[in-house]
Amino acid sequence: MSAGGSVVKKATSVRPDRASPAPAVPQKKERYAPAVIEPKWQERWARDRLYETPDSDPDRPNFYFVTMFPYPSGDLHVGHWYAMTPSDTAARFLRMRGHNVLFPMGFDAFGLNAENAAIKTGVHPSDNTERNMANMRRQFRLMGMTIDWRREVVTCHADYYRWNQWLFLRLFERGLAYRAKAPVNWCPKDQTALANEQVINGLCERCDTPVTKKDLVQWFFKITEYADELLRFDGLDWPERVRVMQTNWIGRSEGAQIAFDVDGSDEKIRFFTTRPDTIFGAMFMVLAPEHPLVAGITTPERREAVEAYVAAARQATDIERTATDREKTGVDTGAFALNAFTGERIPVWIADYVLATYGTGAIMAVPAHDERDFAFASKHGLEIREVISPDGTEHDRPAEAYTGTGVMVRSGRFTGLSSDEGKRAVTEEAERRHIGAAAVTYRLRDWLISRQRYWGTPIPIVHCPKCGPVPVPEDQLPVELPYDVEFTPDGGSPLARKRDFIETTCPKCSGTAERDADTMDTFVDSSWYMYRYPDPKDSQHFMNTDVARKWLPVTRYTGGIEHAILHLLYARFVCKALADMDELWFREPFTHLRNQGTIVFRGRKMSKSRGNVEAPDAYVAQYGSDTLRLFMGFMGPWTAGADWDASGIEGVFRFLHRVWDVALTPAGDGPRDVELDGAVQRAIGKVTTDLEQYHFNTAISALMELSRDLMHASGPSRDDGVRTLLLLLAPLAPHITEELWHRRGGATSIHLERWPEFDAAKAARRRVTIVVQVDGRVRDRIEAPVGLEQEAVEALALASERVRAALDGRKPVSFIVVPDRLVNVVTK
Ligand SMILES: [Zn+2]
Ligand SMILES: [Zn+2]
């Protein structure tokens, strides 16, 4: 309450007395005190169950609005407010527009963040998470959110994660979950494997540590099975940027897979190329140091150098290896391959810029037409031969790589073909000779889901020495995560140390067997949570289809741009897989998507793990939630993000004081004010379109302007205008508008009201103000009807007393007229 006191004091100092029409009998006016009214309404809304959405409403079509759920990191920081409150505003707006809006919330509660916090604090992740969630629910209430808490989803609770296990088993049944040994991305700090999508520019997505490689047997989900379908975004209202990012991530390329013989050996080197038309310029081959052929083909005299290079390459991260400015190191294996098109013997090198995990781990190097190959050949003195010419004529040794298309030269019987014809012809030739075929490759790899950490969903598999990996029967789910586990990471799976969990019997042969000791990537949990919200308590199925049919697919989805690839790609994959199992009746989970930009604070994205968060609670205490909500929307275009700078919050706070005063000052008598009625209508039009497009900042500007117009008006137009102002402001600032609505005689909640109808005829501007200049200097402003002809504007300008004085007898030479805005009288 002490904080509330300071708010009241502050209000007095920032708000000078207004010259608005005074009431007949002077009264001591009550100040706007958010610390008093906000908790009051939060309590009342909860008591009235205002935000408990029915599954159907005869008068309102259903609208399922989901915003990405948070990790229960302990506190909702300003970044959360930026993600959540504008989404809440959008949901409230849609409700007033006549939709039955479901706006649920939950917690993405498993995962490294919670586990690392637990290690730091010494509190068990389960206890820590429960405590954090309790605090965050309180903060959500403080924000004035429209959340239907009956539908809360918590992913670390067994009644949720048993359905993760069910999903795993269903994918396993269909061959979409499989186990394989592979060199995987390893975060040395978090001591766990990571999916490719969790390696951002070579760094761990969570802790920014450079990622290394480790050979492990891991579970994968076969997302590549859906690569082509994931490239299609038909019917989706998604930002172009996200579609492009996913498309690039999937990285489909067309070309040919071809094999060259290794000279003097039965081995073949298989490679993929998008440019078969350059094959006559393949002067050497490069294998990844990890390529399985390396040991076998290396000549005895090169063995020592090759082994040393392979060992060194394993120390480097992929980001180091593929950096464009990195020196192109490599060593010669001493072996030769035979270029099947030129018949030449070409040397086989190994170099770390070729990664074993991409394509076949081998390339034909065409130095004249590839920048990296050019740099490599130049450094190591290898031959460079032009085989594609932009103009069809042969050139001498090129000074740089030409990577464009053109005409094939120095290419035997293919010489003279265009690149496009050449690609086809070379591929056909390779097919005829049974050394290759047309092929498509993807950059996308299968989704590695095993984690060597404790705080996650146990993988529902039993490893039997006789039967191999055996699924846990569905009626034995959930496989519960044991509470009492030593979970400090040491590179192994913590669950492996919990013998009474690990040791079990094989469901198939009843022999002694062991449970899988890894847990699932938490992105599995978040890949399907939106199906659980409609009925999170259903114990029979992962989703209550009867209820879910009323809501799904998600009508609108909002969340951070950082999930453009990770979460959003996984969720699309799981949706398609579930649809193929007849569990879903749609193939895309989110029809409409918008991403808010990032809040940058002290030069970096605001995030608890980076330690640069700004806590909202002090701002709430000083200014109230409504001010902070408005400020979040006012910082700039929501999709662009913003630098956190709280200095503008005072201005927003003053605006709410003005709304308070305008709404509680009697309107007084007077005639209808057509001008004001028009301004009110224009505000309706502007705020409606802006909120439809998440343009919160310009909507708030329009409301600020309207509040100023109302301040100076009186009579019935002002009274109606105030009512409209409150309705338009209600989704953005739910508490103050509710309070004022009731003080002005409203009997039910403003949040149950319908959105004001826009009347285009009334909105039309009848008069405009035209700025009049003489030789570029402003001399007067005149009122004129809208759309006045040029001659009439000129006449009006010359009729002005002030213009005549400024002219002082000089004759105008010409006029510059900007219709409805400006006229400049030019004399020289
Ligand atoms: Zn990490
Ligand atoms: Zn068995």
Short mmCIF file of N, CA, C and O in Angstrom, two decimals, residues 215-309:
data_model
loop_
_atom_site.label_atom_id
_atom_site.label_comp_id
_atom_site.label_asym_id
_atom_site.label_seq_id
_atom_site.Cartn_x
_atom_site.Cartn_y
_atom_site.Cartn_z
N ASP A 215 29.96 -38.94 -30.12
CA ASP A 215 29.27 -40.11 -30.69
C ASP A 215 28.38 -40.73 -29.63
O ASP A 215 28.87 -41.15 -28.59
N LEU A 216 27.09 -40.78 -29.88
CA LEU A 216 26.16 -41.33 -28.89
C LEU A 216 25.05 -42.09 -29.61
O LEU A 216 24.71 -41.79 -30.75
N VAL A 217 24.51 -43.09 -28.88
CA VAL A 217 23.30 -43.75 -29.37
C VAL A 217 22.12 -42.95 -28.82
O VAL A 217 21.98 -42.79 -27.62
N GLN A 218 21.29 -42.43 -29.70
CA GLN A 218 20.24 -41.50 -29.31
C GLN A 218 18.93 -41.81 -30.02
O GLN A 218 18.94 -42.46 -31.06
N TRP A 219 17.85 -41.29 -29.45
CA TRP A 219 16.56 -41.38 -30.13
C TRP A 219 16.35 -40.17 -31.03
O TRP A 219 16.67 -39.05 -30.65
N PHE A 220 15.81 -40.47 -32.19
CA PHE A 220 15.50 -39.41 -33.16
C PHE A 220 14.04 -39.50 -33.57
O PHE A 220 13.48 -40.59 -33.66
N PHE A 221 13.42 -38.36 -33.83
CA PHE A 221 12.11 -38.32 -34.48
C PHE A 221 12.36 -37.98 -35.95
O PHE A 221 13.12 -37.08 -36.27
N LYS A 222 11.65 -38.72 -36.81
CA LYS A 222 11.93 -38.65 -38.24
C LYS A 222 11.21 -37.48 -38.91
O LYS A 222 10.33 -37.67 -39.76
N ILE A 223 11.62 -36.29 -38.55
CA ILE A 223 10.98 -35.10 -39.12
C ILE A 223 11.28 -34.99 -40.62
O ILE A 223 10.49 -34.42 -41.38
N THR A 224 12.41 -35.59 -41.06
CA THR A 224 12.77 -35.49 -42.48
C THR A 224 11.73 -36.17 -43.37
O THR A 224 11.60 -35.82 -44.54
N GLU A 225 10.98 -37.10 -42.81
CA GLU A 225 9.91 -37.76 -43.57
C GLU A 225 8.91 -36.72 -44.10
O GLU A 225 8.27 -36.93 -45.11
N TYR A 226 8.79 -35.62 -43.40
CA TYR A 226 7.81 -34.60 -43.76
C TYR A 226 8.45 -33.36 -44.40
O TYR A 226 7.82 -32.32 -44.52
N ALA A 227 9.73 -33.50 -44.79
CA ALA A 227 10.46 -32.31 -45.27
C ALA A 227 9.69 -31.58 -46.38
O ALA A 227 9.53 -30.36 -46.33
N ASP A 228 9.21 -32.33 -47.36
CA ASP A 228 8.54 -31.65 -48.48
C ASP A 228 7.25 -30.98 -48.04
O ASP A 228 6.96 -29.85 -48.44
N GLU A 229 6.48 -31.67 -47.20
CA GLU A 229 5.22 -31.06 -46.77
C GLU A 229 5.48 -29.84 -45.88
O GLU A 229 4.73 -28.86 -45.91
N LEU A 230 6.55 -29.89 -45.11
CA LEU A 230 6.88 -28.75 -44.23
C LEU A 230 7.29 -27.52 -45.03
O LEU A 230 7.28 -26.41 -44.52
N LEU A 231 7.62 -27.72 -46.29
CA LEU A 231 7.96 -26.57 -47.15
C LEU A 231 6.72 -25.86 -47.68
O LEU A 231 6.82 -24.80 -48.26
N ARG A 232 5.57 -26.50 -47.52
CA ARG A 232 4.33 -25.88 -48.02
C ARG A 232 3.61 -25.17 -46.88
O ARG A 232 3.49 -25.70 -45.79
N PHE A 233 3.18 -23.96 -47.17
CA PHE A 233 2.52 -23.16 -46.15
C PHE A 233 1.12 -22.75 -46.63
O PHE A 233 0.61 -21.70 -46.26
N ASP A 234 0.53 -23.59 -47.47
CA ASP A 234 -0.76 -23.24 -48.08
C ASP A 234 -1.80 -22.91 -47.02
O ASP A 234 -1.98 -23.66 -46.07
N GLY A 235 -2.47 -21.81 -47.24
CA GLY A 235 -3.58 -21.45 -46.37
C GLY A 235 -3.15 -20.91 -45.02
O GLY A 235 -4.00 -20.63 -44.17
N LEU A 236 -1.86 -20.75 -44.78
CA LEU A 236 -1.41 -20.25 -43.49
C LEU A 236 -1.17 -18.75 -43.56
O LEU A 236 -0.49 -18.28 -44.46
N ASP A 237 -1.72 -18.04 -42.58
CA ASP A 237 -1.46 -16.61 -42.47
C ASP A 237 -0.28 -16.45 -41.50
O ASP A 237 -0.45 -16.24 -40.32
N TRP A 238 0.90 -16.61 -42.05
CA TRP A 238 2.13 -16.57 -41.26
C TRP A 238 3.03 -15.47 -41.80
O TRP A 238 3.02 -15.20 -43.00
N PRO A 239 3.87 -14.88 -40.94
CA PRO A 239 4.80 -13.86 -41.44
C PRO A 239 5.75 -14.46 -42.48
O PRO A 239 6.24 -15.58 -42.31
N GLU A 240 6.00 -13.70 -43.52
CA GLU A 240 6.91 -14.11 -44.58
C GLU A 240 8.27 -14.53 -44.00
O GLU A 240 8.86 -15.53 -44.39
N ARG A 241 8.72 -13.77 -43.02
CA ARG A 241 10.03 -14.00 -42.42
C ARG A 241 10.15 -15.42 -41.84
O ARG A 241 11.16 -16.09 -42.02
N VAL A 242 9.09 -15.86 -41.17
CA VAL A 242 9.13 -17.19 -40.57
C VAL A 242 9.11 -18.26 -41.65
O VAL A 242 9.83 -19.27 -41.57
N ARG A 243 8.30 -18.05 -42.67
CA ARG A 243 8.24 -19.04 -43.76
C ARG A 243 9.61 -19.16 -44.43
O ARG A 243 10.06 -20.26 -44.74
N VAL A 244 10.26 -18.02 -44.64
CA VAL A 244 11.58 -18.04 -45.27
C VAL A 244 12.59 -18.75 -44.36
O VAL A 244 13.37 -19.58 -44.82
N MET A 245 12.55 -18.46 -43.07
CA MET A 245 13.50 -19.09 -42.15
C MET A 245 13.31 -20.61 -42.13
O MET A 245 14.27 -21.37 -42.15
N GLN A 246 12.05 -21.06 -42.11
CA GLN A 246 11.81 -22.50 -42.11
C GLN A 246 12.25 -23.12 -43.44
O GLN A 246 12.85 -24.20 -43.47
N THR A 247 11.94 -22.42 -44.52
CA THR A 247 12.31 -22.94 -45.83
C THR A 247 13.82 -23.09 -45.95
O THR A 247 14.32 -24.12 -46.40
N ASN A 248 14.55 -22.08 -45.49
CA ASN A 248 16.01 -22.16 -45.55
C ASN A 248 16.54 -23.25 -44.63
O ASN A 248 17.51 -23.93 -44.95
N TRP A 249 15.90 -23.40 -43.48
CA TRP A 249 16.35 -24.42 -42.53
C TRP A 249 16.17 -25.82 -43.13
O TRP A 249 17.04 -26.67 -43.03
N ILE A 250 15.05 -26.03 -43.77
CA ILE A 250 14.80 -27.34 -44.40
C ILE A 250 15.76 -27.52 -45.57
O ILE A 250 16.28 -28.61 -45.80
N GLY A 251 16.05 -26.43 -46.27
CA GLY A 251 17.14 -26.41 -47.24
C GLY A 251 17.07 -27.48 -48.32
O GLY A 251 17.99 -28.26 -48.50
N ARG A 252 15.98 -27.51 -49.04
CA ARG A 252 15.86 -28.47 -50.12
C ARG A 252 16.73 -28.03 -51.30
O ARG A 252 16.67 -26.90 -51.73
N SER A 253 17.56 -28.93 -51.79
CA SER A 253 18.23 -28.60 -53.05
C SER A 253 18.20 -29.77 -54.01
O SER A 253 18.31 -30.92 -53.61
N GLU A 254 18.04 -29.43 -55.28
CA GLU A 254 17.95 -30.43 -56.33
C GLU A 254 19.28 -30.53 -57.04
O GLU A 254 19.98 -29.54 -57.23
N GLY A 255 19.63 -31.72 -57.43
CA GLY A 255 20.88 -31.91 -58.15
C GLY A 255 21.05 -33.37 -58.48
O GLY A 255 20.07 -34.03 -58.85
N ALA A 256 22.28 -33.86 -58.35
CA ALA A 256 22.53 -35.26 -58.67
C ALA A 256 23.46 -35.86 -57.62
O ALA A 256 24.30 -35.16 -57.06
N GLN A 257 23.24 -37.14 -57.36
CA GLN A 257 24.21 -37.86 -56.55
C GLN A 257 25.02 -38.73 -57.50
O GLN A 257 24.46 -39.49 -58.30
N ILE A 258 26.33 -38.60 -57.42
CA ILE A 258 27.21 -39.27 -58.37
C ILE A 258 28.33 -39.93 -57.57
O ILE A 258 28.65 -39.48 -56.46
N ALA A 259 28.89 -41.02 -58.11
CA ALA A 259 30.01 -41.67 -57.42
C ALA A 259 31.20 -41.74 -58.35
O ALA A 259 31.07 -42.06 -59.53
N PHE A 260 32.39 -41.42 -57.84
CA PHE A 260 33.65 -41.59 -58.57
C PHE A 260 34.40 -42.76 -57.93
O PHE A 260 34.42 -42.89 -56.70
N ASP A 261 35.06 -43.57 -58.78
CA ASP A 261 35.88 -44.66 -58.26
C ASP A 261 37.14 -44.10 -57.59
O ASP A 261 37.68 -43.09 -58.04
N VAL A 262 37.60 -44.83 -56.57
CA VAL A 262 38.91 -44.52 -56.01
C VAL A 262 39.92 -45.34 -56.82
O VAL A 262 39.76 -46.54 -57.01
N ASP A 263 40.94 -44.68 -57.32
CA ASP A 263 41.92 -45.33 -58.20
C ASP A 263 42.63 -46.46 -57.45
O ASP A 263 43.10 -46.26 -56.32
N GLY A 264 42.67 -47.63 -58.06
CA GLY A 264 43.37 -48.76 -57.47
C GLY A 264 42.66 -49.36 -56.28
O GLY A 264 43.30 -49.94 -55.40
N SER A 265 41.32 -49.21 -56.21
CA SER A 265 40.57 -49.70 -55.04
C SER A 265 39.15 -50.00 -55.50
O SER A 265 38.73 -49.53 -56.56
N ASP A 266 38.44 -50.80 -54.73
CA ASP A 266 37.03 -51.06 -55.07
C ASP A 266 36.10 -49.99 -54.51
O ASP A 266 34.90 -50.02 -54.74
N GLU A 267 36.67 -49.09 -53.71
CA GLU A 267 35.83 -48.09 -53.06
C GLU A 267 35.35 -47.04 -54.05
O GLU A 267 35.99 -46.78 -55.07
N LYS A 268 34.20 -46.47 -53.71
CA LYS A 268 33.67 -45.36 -54.50
C LYS A 268 33.43 -44.19 -53.54
O LYS A 268 33.07 -44.39 -52.38
N ILE A 269 33.61 -42.98 -54.05
CA ILE A 269 33.29 -41.79 -53.25
C ILE A 269 31.99 -41.21 -53.81
O ILE A 269 31.92 -40.80 -54.97
N ARG A 270 30.96 -41.23 -52.98
CA ARG A 270 29.65 -40.70 -53.38
C ARG A 270 29.55 -39.24 -52.94
O ARG A 270 29.96 -38.90 -51.83
N PHE A 271 29.01 -38.43 -53.82
CA PHE A 271 28.84 -37.02 -53.45
C PHE A 271 27.57 -36.49 -54.10
O PHE A 271 27.07 -37.05 -55.08
N PHE A 272 27.09 -35.42 -53.52
CA PHE A 272 25.91 -34.74 -54.06
C PHE A 272 26.37 -33.41 -54.62
O PHE A 272 27.21 -32.74 -54.03
N THR A 273 25.81 -33.04 -55.76
CA THR A 273 26.12 -31.70 -56.29
C THR A 273 24.85 -31.06 -56.85
O THR A 273 24.02 -31.74 -57.45
N THR A 274 24.74 -29.76 -56.61
CA THR A 274 23.62 -29.03 -57.23
C THR A 274 24.05 -28.54 -58.62
O THR A 274 23.25 -27.98 -59.34
N ARG A 275 25.34 -28.75 -58.96
CA ARG A 275 25.84 -28.22 -60.23
C ARG A 275 26.52 -29.32 -61.06
O ARG A 275 27.73 -29.25 -61.33
N PRO A 276 25.73 -30.32 -61.52
CA PRO A 276 26.34 -31.33 -62.38
C PRO A 276 26.98 -30.71 -63.63
O PRO A 276 27.89 -31.29 -64.22
N ASP A 277 26.52 -29.52 -64.02
CA ASP A 277 27.06 -28.87 -65.22
C ASP A 277 28.53 -28.46 -65.05
O ASP A 277 29.18 -28.10 -66.03
N THR A 278 29.04 -28.50 -63.83
CA THR A 278 30.44 -28.10 -63.62
C THR A 278 31.37 -29.31 -63.45
O THR A 278 32.53 -29.15 -63.07
N ILE A 279 30.87 -30.52 -63.76
CA ILE A 279 31.60 -31.72 -63.37
C ILE A 279 32.96 -31.84 -64.07
O ILE A 279 33.89 -32.44 -63.55
N PHE A 280 33.08 -31.22 -65.26
CA PHE A 280 34.37 -31.28 -65.96
C PHE A 280 35.43 -30.41 -65.28
O PHE A 280 36.61 -30.49 -65.59
N GLY A 281 34.97 -29.58 -64.34
CA GLY A 281 35.92 -28.74 -63.61
C GLY A 281 36.25 -29.29 -62.23
O GLY A 281 36.89 -28.61 -61.43
N ALA A 282 35.80 -30.55 -61.95
CA ALA A 282 36.10 -31.17 -60.64
C ALA A 282 37.56 -31.61 -60.64
O ALA A 282 37.91 -32.62 -61.24
N MET A 283 38.42 -30.84 -59.99
CA MET A 283 39.86 -31.06 -60.07
C MET A 283 40.40 -31.87 -58.90
O MET A 283 41.53 -32.32 -58.91
N PHE A 284 39.62 -31.98 -57.83
CA PHE A 284 40.01 -32.80 -56.68
C PHE A 284 38.75 -33.10 -55.89
O PHE A 284 37.67 -32.58 -56.20
N MET A 285 38.90 -33.99 -54.90
CA MET A 285 37.76 -34.30 -54.04
C MET A 285 38.14 -33.97 -52.62
O MET A 285 39.32 -34.04 -52.25
N VAL A 286 37.12 -33.61 -51.83
CA VAL A 286 37.39 -33.34 -50.42
C VAL A 286 36.42 -34.17 -49.58
O VAL A 286 35.21 -34.16 -49.81
N LEU A 287 36.98 -34.91 -48.64
CA LEU A 287 36.16 -35.68 -47.69
C LEU A 287 36.18 -34.98 -46.34
O LEU A 287 37.18 -34.34 -45.98
N ALA A 288 35.10 -35.13 -45.60
CA ALA A 288 35.10 -34.69 -44.21
C ALA A 288 36.12 -35.55 -43.46
O ALA A 288 36.27 -36.73 -43.78
N PRO A 289 36.82 -35.00 -42.48
CA PRO A 289 37.80 -35.81 -41.75
C PRO A 289 37.18 -37.05 -41.12
O PRO A 289 37.85 -38.07 -40.97
N GLU A 290 35.87 -36.99 -40.79
CA GLU A 290 35.20 -38.13 -40.16
C GLU A 290 34.67 -39.14 -41.19
O GLU A 290 34.05 -40.13 -40.80
N HIS A 291 34.87 -38.89 -42.46
CA HIS A 291 34.31 -39.77 -43.49
C HIS A 291 34.83 -41.19 -43.31
O HIS A 291 36.04 -41.40 -43.11
N PRO A 292 33.95 -42.20 -43.37
CA PRO A 292 34.38 -43.57 -43.09
C PRO A 292 35.46 -44.10 -44.05
O PRO A 292 36.18 -45.03 -43.70
N LEU A 293 35.59 -43.52 -45.24
CA LEU A 293 36.59 -44.02 -46.19
C LEU A 293 38.01 -43.57 -45.86
O LEU A 293 38.98 -44.14 -46.37
N VAL A 294 38.14 -42.54 -45.04
CA VAL A 294 39.44 -41.89 -44.89
C VAL A 294 40.55 -42.87 -44.48
O VAL A 294 41.60 -42.94 -45.12
N ALA A 295 40.27 -43.64 -43.45
CA ALA A 295 41.32 -44.54 -42.94
C ALA A 295 41.74 -45.54 -44.02
O ALA A 295 42.93 -45.81 -44.19
N GLY A 296 40.77 -46.04 -44.79
CA GLY A 296 41.06 -47.08 -45.76
C GLY A 296 41.83 -46.62 -46.99
O GLY A 296 42.63 -47.37 -47.54
N ILE A 297 41.62 -45.40 -47.42
CA ILE A 297 42.24 -44.99 -48.69
C ILE A 297 43.54 -44.22 -48.49
O ILE A 297 44.30 -44.03 -49.44
N THR A 298 43.79 -43.76 -47.29
CA THR A 298 45.00 -42.97 -47.06
C THR A 298 46.24 -43.83 -47.31
O THR A 298 46.34 -44.96 -46.86
N THR A 299 47.22 -43.27 -48.05
CA THR A 299 48.45 -44.02 -48.35
C THR A 299 49.35 -44.03 -47.12
O THR A 299 49.26 -43.11 -46.29
N PRO A 300 50.20 -45.07 -46.98
CA PRO A 300 51.03 -45.19 -45.77
C PRO A 300 51.84 -43.93 -45.48
O PRO A 300 51.93 -43.49 -44.34
N GLU A 301 52.38 -43.31 -46.52
CA GLU A 301 53.26 -42.16 -46.26
C GLU A 301 52.48 -40.92 -45.82
O GLU A 301 53.03 -39.98 -45.27
N ARG A 302 51.17 -40.91 -46.05
CA ARG A 302 50.35 -39.75 -45.63
C ARG A 302 49.64 -39.99 -44.30
O ARG A 302 48.98 -39.12 -43.76
N ARG A 303 49.74 -41.23 -43.81
CA ARG A 303 48.92 -41.63 -42.66
C ARG A 303 49.11 -40.74 -41.44
O ARG A 303 48.15 -40.28 -40.82
N GLU A 304 50.33 -40.45 -41.12
CA GLU A 304 50.60 -39.68 -39.91
C GLU A 304 49.95 -38.29 -39.97
O GLU A 304 49.27 -37.85 -39.04
N ALA A 305 50.14 -37.62 -41.11
CA ALA A 305 49.59 -36.27 -41.27
C ALA A 305 48.06 -36.30 -41.23
O ALA A 305 47.41 -35.44 -40.62
N VAL A 306 47.49 -37.31 -41.88
CA VAL A 306 46.03 -37.41 -41.93
C VAL A 306 45.46 -37.66 -40.53
O VAL A 306 44.49 -37.01 -40.11
N GLU A 307 46.08 -38.58 -39.79
CA GLU A 307 45.56 -38.88 -38.44
C GLU A 307 45.63 -37.66 -37.53
O GLU A 307 44.71 -37.39 -36.76
N ALA A 308 46.72 -36.90 -37.65
CA ALA A 308 46.86 -35.70 -36.82
C ALA A 308 45.77 -34.69 -37.17
O ALA A 308 45.17 -34.06 -36.29
N TYR A 309 45.48 -34.57 -38.46
CA TYR A 309 44.46 -33.59 -38.89
C TYR A 309 43.07 -34.02 -38.42
O TYR A 309 42.28 -33.19 -37.94
#
